[in-house]
DNA sequence: AATGAATGAGAATTCATTCAT
DNA sequence: GATGAATGAATTCTCATTCAT
């Protein structure tokens, strides 16, 4: 029964690297050590494999989002936000294949998933945004960060996250963490209240 | 003779949206209003079309980089950096198809271009980095921005650029410019010297 | 499983008649009663079909060569040499398709097989030559044939064989055997010792 | 106007080496230094090129046959027959390309020429046969060669010629002439009258 | 659960040929 | 005469998929 899981693992990796159209069932079967028709014992077809993977990534992402939101509940904004970045970074790096595919699907969805992806993605971003916004609202109230519109701060922070997670693909783990810390320091220096 | 240009235009758009593997010569031919074999009068094959497009994008990018570097020569850091963002944004939006393909190729290069892209991309980033770094060095000296390591500021600024240009794909033009200004304001507030 | 054999049979016949380049996979598939893509379940492609056939022909040829060499071991030179011609003739006629292809490949190898064919062919000829030469050496010693250089006799006999097997393609079976006997008689009359 | 001749020369060579089906108009045009459509200024198409070449080869062959027949008129049979072989050999070697194509067309005619070739070829062989036969008839009468049926001697001699001219393709010029002389000596030793 | 055999659909590509220039 | 542009037809080959086993 672990064959199904192996198929999904292999397909995730391959879809991430070669894209949905660039990956053949033969590629996947080879990676698993089976023959292409065997995939049909577990999935309805190539599209179905992608759909299952996408659902899995989405589910995990939601779970991960819960973890992140949990993290945003108590403590100083500094710790919350930095924790958010680190948690997300760890997640992106530990699940490199899945996350690479996630980014690919978000940025360049294959036609079959286009609408579905756009929709679910916007939901994710909205949830994330709301949670981050709450952090800033509180931090402004607490005078932990400088005066300003929490909405704008959220926008900027999201941009930073986007930038970082694009970079997680360019740089190896060590270099990425170095950059993460530099970027965070620079960011926090600018947003924190100096007094 | 404009058929060659039309092929490249159509292919750029299609490669950007559907990917290299997801685009067929028939797709391209249909978009141009010719039949697939006619493409072979101008290119050696599908791969050659991509190669020519990639070269064109790279050339234009270099030209555009020169423009940007020019812009970074004189004036206040604030204007330079903001000008940089706006110029780049305008470029990305005015050449939406090319730039979408550029982003796709950088993030998810098809196997045939993998090594070539990685190499040329790193060169581009290095040139950009050096120019931005020079701006920060001067701005620190002039006390236009706060104290700090110019290298780290450059790292953070590059992350911001990366985030922005990933966002240029999610949001429509109007919303993107709104975000750009918000992000810039937030950023500059953090980096500039308050006195 | 006999489909593979059927493909090879059909391809042998077609390659022999229409040549490698003149034969399409569709021709072969039609002859077998399958569709062209099915060929790929058994061979890597058109070239691979030819390669397999060539190998088969070569293997059989070696086996046949062993039979012929066996025949050259005992008895009178007259019987040996005539037996050689008849055995070879029978082989060529019984495996008409294969042998026609063999001749075609030897005389007009397609580019893909050029070097491979030249090499393996020269080996075959050398083995044959050595065996025939031994027969003449012995026959000269035994005074079964006239005085002379065995090497030269071998050269002449090979020419005769070449001529005959080129003729096996021009004439139908009956006429060919008539010619074979005439040619043999004429030949033996000239080479044998008259006393 | 020499372009037409150049096309025929190039096509002859290419058809000989790669076969009719294996040769493209592009191959021919490249060899001439023109573009494929230019060929249509001189020929109706690919088939027409082959037809013209075939006609040319046939005409020359007839002319050459006349030369050979001329040679068979006076003198000793030994000189006539040896002269025949040498003249033919020289012809085959001096017009290597044409003769290779000739052999190819005779042995493996492309479908378009099948019937035409078979017919004209049999005529050639018959003329040749008649002339050679006359030589033997006279030589038997003159007691230049041993007793026997001139028809059978002709058959054997034709076989020798076939063998030789197949060999003209395997061996380089020098080696071929060596073999030619050996074969001739062996042959003549067998056929000539010893007294 | 797994696969060998087979295939329809369609991909890239080649090629002979046409035609306007 | 020569050729650039264009194409219909065909070729090799790939691929997702089906089905009997």
Coordinates of C-alpha atoms in Angstrom, one line a residue, chain C:
Chain C
X1 CA 5.2 -12.9 -27.8
X2 CA 5.4 -14.0 -31.4
X3 CA 4.7 -10.4 -32.3
X4 CA 8.4 -9.6 -31.9
X5 CA 9.3 -12.4 -34.3
X6 CA 6.6 -11.3 -36.7
X7 CA 8.0 -7.8 -36.7
X8 CA 11.4 -9.1 -37.5
X9 CA 10.2 -11.3 -40.2
X10 CA 8.2 -8.6 -41.9
X11 CA 10.9 -6.1 -41.5
X12 CA 13.5 -8.4 -42.9
X13 CA 11.4 -8.9 -46.0
X14 CA 10.6 -5.2 -46.4
X15 CA 14.2 -4.0 -45.7
X16 CA 15.4 -6.5 -48.3
X17 CA 13.0 -5.3 -51.0
X18 CA 12.5 -1.6 -50.3
X19 CA 15.7 -0.9 -48.3
X20 CA 16.0 0.5 -44.8
X21 CA 15.2 4.0 -45.8
X22 CA 12.5 3.0 -48.2
X23 CA 10.6 1.0 -45.5
X24 CA 8.4 2.8 -43.0
X25 CA 7.3 1.5 -39.6
X26 CA 3.8 1.7 -41.0
X27 CA 4.8 -0.7 -43.8
X28 CA 6.1 -3.1 -41.2
X29 CA 3.2 -2.7 -38.8
X30 CA 0.8 -3.3 -41.7
X31 CA 2.5 -6.4 -42.7
X32 CA 2.3 -7.7 -39.1
X33 CA -1.3 -6.5 -38.6
X34 CA -0.5 -4.1 -35.8
X35 CA -0.2 -0.4 -35.4
X36 CA 3.2 1.4 -35.7
X37 CA 3.5 2.4 -32.0
X38 CA 3.2 -1.3 -31.0
X39 CA 6.6 -1.9 -32.5
X40 CA 8.0 0.2 -29.7
X41 CA 6.9 -2.4 -27.2
X42 CA 9.6 -4.7 -28.6
X43 CA 12.2 -2.4 -30.2
X44 CA 13.6 0.9 -29.4
X45 CA 12.9 2.2 -32.8
X46 CA 13.4 1.5 -36.5
X47 CA 17.2 1.5 -36.2
X48 CA 16.9 -1.0 -33.4
X49 CA 14.8 -3.3 -35.5
X50 CA 17.5 -3.3 -38.2
X51 CA 20.2 -3.9 -35.6
X52 CA 18.4 -6.9 -34.2
X53 CA 17.8 -8.3 -37.7
X54 CA 21.4 -7.8 -38.6
X55 CA 22.5 -9.5 -35.5
X56 CA 20.2 -12.4 -36.2
X57 CA 21.5 -12.7 -39.8
X58 CA 25.0 -12.6 -38.6
X59 CA 24.5 -15.2 -35.9
X60 CA 22.8 -17.5 -38.4
X61 CA 25.5 -16.8 -40.9
X62 CA 28.1 -17.9 -38.4
X63 CA 26.2 -21.0 -37.7
X64 CA 25.9 -21.7 -41.4
X65 CA 29.6 -21.0 -41.8
X66 CA 30.3 -23.7 -39.2
X67 CA 28.2 -26.2 -41.1
X68 CA 30.1 -25.3 -44.3
X69 CA 33.5 -25.6 -42.6
X70 CA 32.4 -29.0 -41.2
X71 CA 31.7 -30.0 -44.7
X72 CA 35.1 -29.0 -45.8
X73 CA 36.8 -31.4 -43.4
X74 CA 36.7 -34.8 -45.0
X75 CA 36.5 -36.2 -48.5
X76 CA 37.6 -35.2 -51.9
X77 CA 38.1 -31.6 -52.7
X78 CA 35.6 -31.9 -55.6
X79 CA 32.9 -32.9 -53.2
X80 CA 33.9 -30.4 -50.6
X81 CA 33.9 -27.5 -52.9
X82 CA 30.8 -28.5 -54.8
X83 CA 29.1 -29.2 -51.5
X84 CA 30.1 -25.8 -50.3
X85 CA 28.4 -24.1 -53.3
X86 CA 25.3 -26.2 -53.0
X87 CA 25.0 -25.8 -49.3
X88 CA 25.5 -22.0 -49.6
X89 CA 23.0 -21.9 -52.5
X90 CA 20.4 -23.8 -50.6
X91 CA 20.9 -21.5 -47.7
X92 CA 20.5 -18.5 -49.8
X93 CA 17.4 -19.8 -51.5
X94 CA 15.8 -21.2 -48.4
X95 CA 16.3 -18.0 -46.5
X96 CA 15.7 -15.8 -49.6
X97 CA 14.5 -12.7 -47.6
X98 CA 17.2 -12.8 -45.1
X99 CA 19.9 -13.4 -47.7
X100 CA 18.6 -10.7 -50.0
X101 CA 18.8 -8.3 -47.1
X102 CA 22.3 -9.7 -46.2
X103 CA 23.5 -8.9 -49.7
X104 CA 22.0 -5.5 -49.6
X105 CA 23.5 -4.7 -46.3
X106 CA 26.9 -5.9 -47.4
X107 CA 26.9 -4.0 -50.7
X108 CA 24.9 -1.0 -49.7
X109 CA 25.0 -0.6 -45.9
X110 CA 22.8 2.2 -44.5
X111 CA 24.9 4.8 -42.8
X112 CA 23.9 3.7 -39.3
X113 CA 25.5 0.3 -39.9
X114 CA 28.3 1.1 -42.2
X115 CA 31.2 0.6 -39.9
X116 CA 29.7 -2.3 -38.0
X117 CA 28.9 -4.1 -41.2
X118 CA 32.3 -3.6 -42.9
X119 CA 34.0 -5.0 -39.9
X120 CA 31.9 -8.1 -39.3
X121 CA 31.8 -8.8 -43.0
X122 CA 35.6 -8.8 -43.4
X123 CA 35.8 -11.2 -40.5
X124 CA 33.4 -13.6 -42.2
X125 CA 35.3 -13.4 -45.5
X126 CA 38.6 -14.0 -43.8
X127 CA 37.3 -17.2 -42.0
X128 CA 35.8 -18.4 -45.2
X129 CA 39.0 -17.7 -47.1
X130 CA 41.1 -19.6 -44.7
X131 CA 38.9 -22.7 -44.8
X132 CA 38.8 -22.7 -48.6
X133 CA 42.5 -22.2 -48.8
X134 CA 43.1 -25.3 -46.6
X135 CA 41.0 -27.3 -49.0
X136 CA 43.2 -26.2 -51.9
X137 CA 46.4 -26.8 -50.1
X138 CA 45.4 -30.3 -49.4
X139 CA 44.0 -30.9 -52.8
X140 CA 47.3 -29.8 -54.4
X141 CA 49.2 -32.1 -52.1
X142 CA 46.9 -34.9 -53.0
X143 CA 47.2 -34.1 -56.7
X144 CA 43.5 -33.7 -56.9
X145 CA 43.8 -30.4 -58.5
X146 CA 46.6 -29.1 -60.7
X147 CA 49.7 -27.4 -59.5
X148 CA 49.5 -23.8 -58.4
X149 CA 49.2 -21.4 -55.5
X150 CA 46.4 -22.3 -53.2
X151 CA 46.0 -18.6 -52.3
X152 CA 45.3 -17.7 -56.0
X153 CA 42.9 -20.6 -56.3
X154 CA 41.1 -19.4 -53.3
X155 CA 40.9 -15.9 -54.7
X156 CA 39.4 -17.3 -57.9
X157 CA 36.9 -19.5 -56.0
X158 CA 35.7 -16.6 -53.9
X159 CA 35.2 -14.6 -57.1
X160 CA 33.1 -17.5 -58.4
X161 CA 31.1 -17.6 -55.2
X162 CA 30.5 -13.9 -55.3
X163 CA 29.4 -14.1 -58.9
X164 CA 27.0 -17.0 -58.1
X165 CA 25.4 -15.3 -55.2
X166 CA 24.9 -12.1 -57.1
X167 CA 23.2 -14.3 -59.7
X168 CA 21.0 -16.0 -57.1
X169 CA 19.2 -12.7 -57.1
X170 CA 18.7 -12.3 -60.8
X171 CA 17.5 -15.8 -61.7
X172 CA 14.7 -17.9 -60.3
X173 CA 15.5 -21.0 -58.4
X174 CA 15.3 -23.4 -61.3
X175 CA 17.4 -21.3 -63.6
X176 CA 19.9 -20.6 -60.8
X177 CA 20.5 -24.2 -60.1
X178 CA 21.1 -24.9 -63.8
X179 CA 23.6 -22.1 -64.0
X180 CA 25.2 -23.3 -60.7
X181 CA 25.9 -26.7 -62.2
X182 CA 27.1 -25.4 -65.5
X183 CA 29.5 -23.0 -63.8
X184 CA 30.7 -25.7 -61.4
X185 CA 31.4 -28.1 -64.3
X186 CA 33.3 -25.4 -66.2
X187 CA 35.2 -24.4 -63.1
X188 CA 36.1 -28.0 -62.0
X189 CA 37.2 -28.8 -65.5
X190 CA 39.7 -26.0 -65.4
X191 CA 41.0 -26.6 -61.9
X192 CA 41.1 -30.4 -61.7
X193 CA 44.1 -32.5 -62.6
X194 CA 43.6 -34.3 -65.9
X195 CA 45.3 -37.6 -65.6

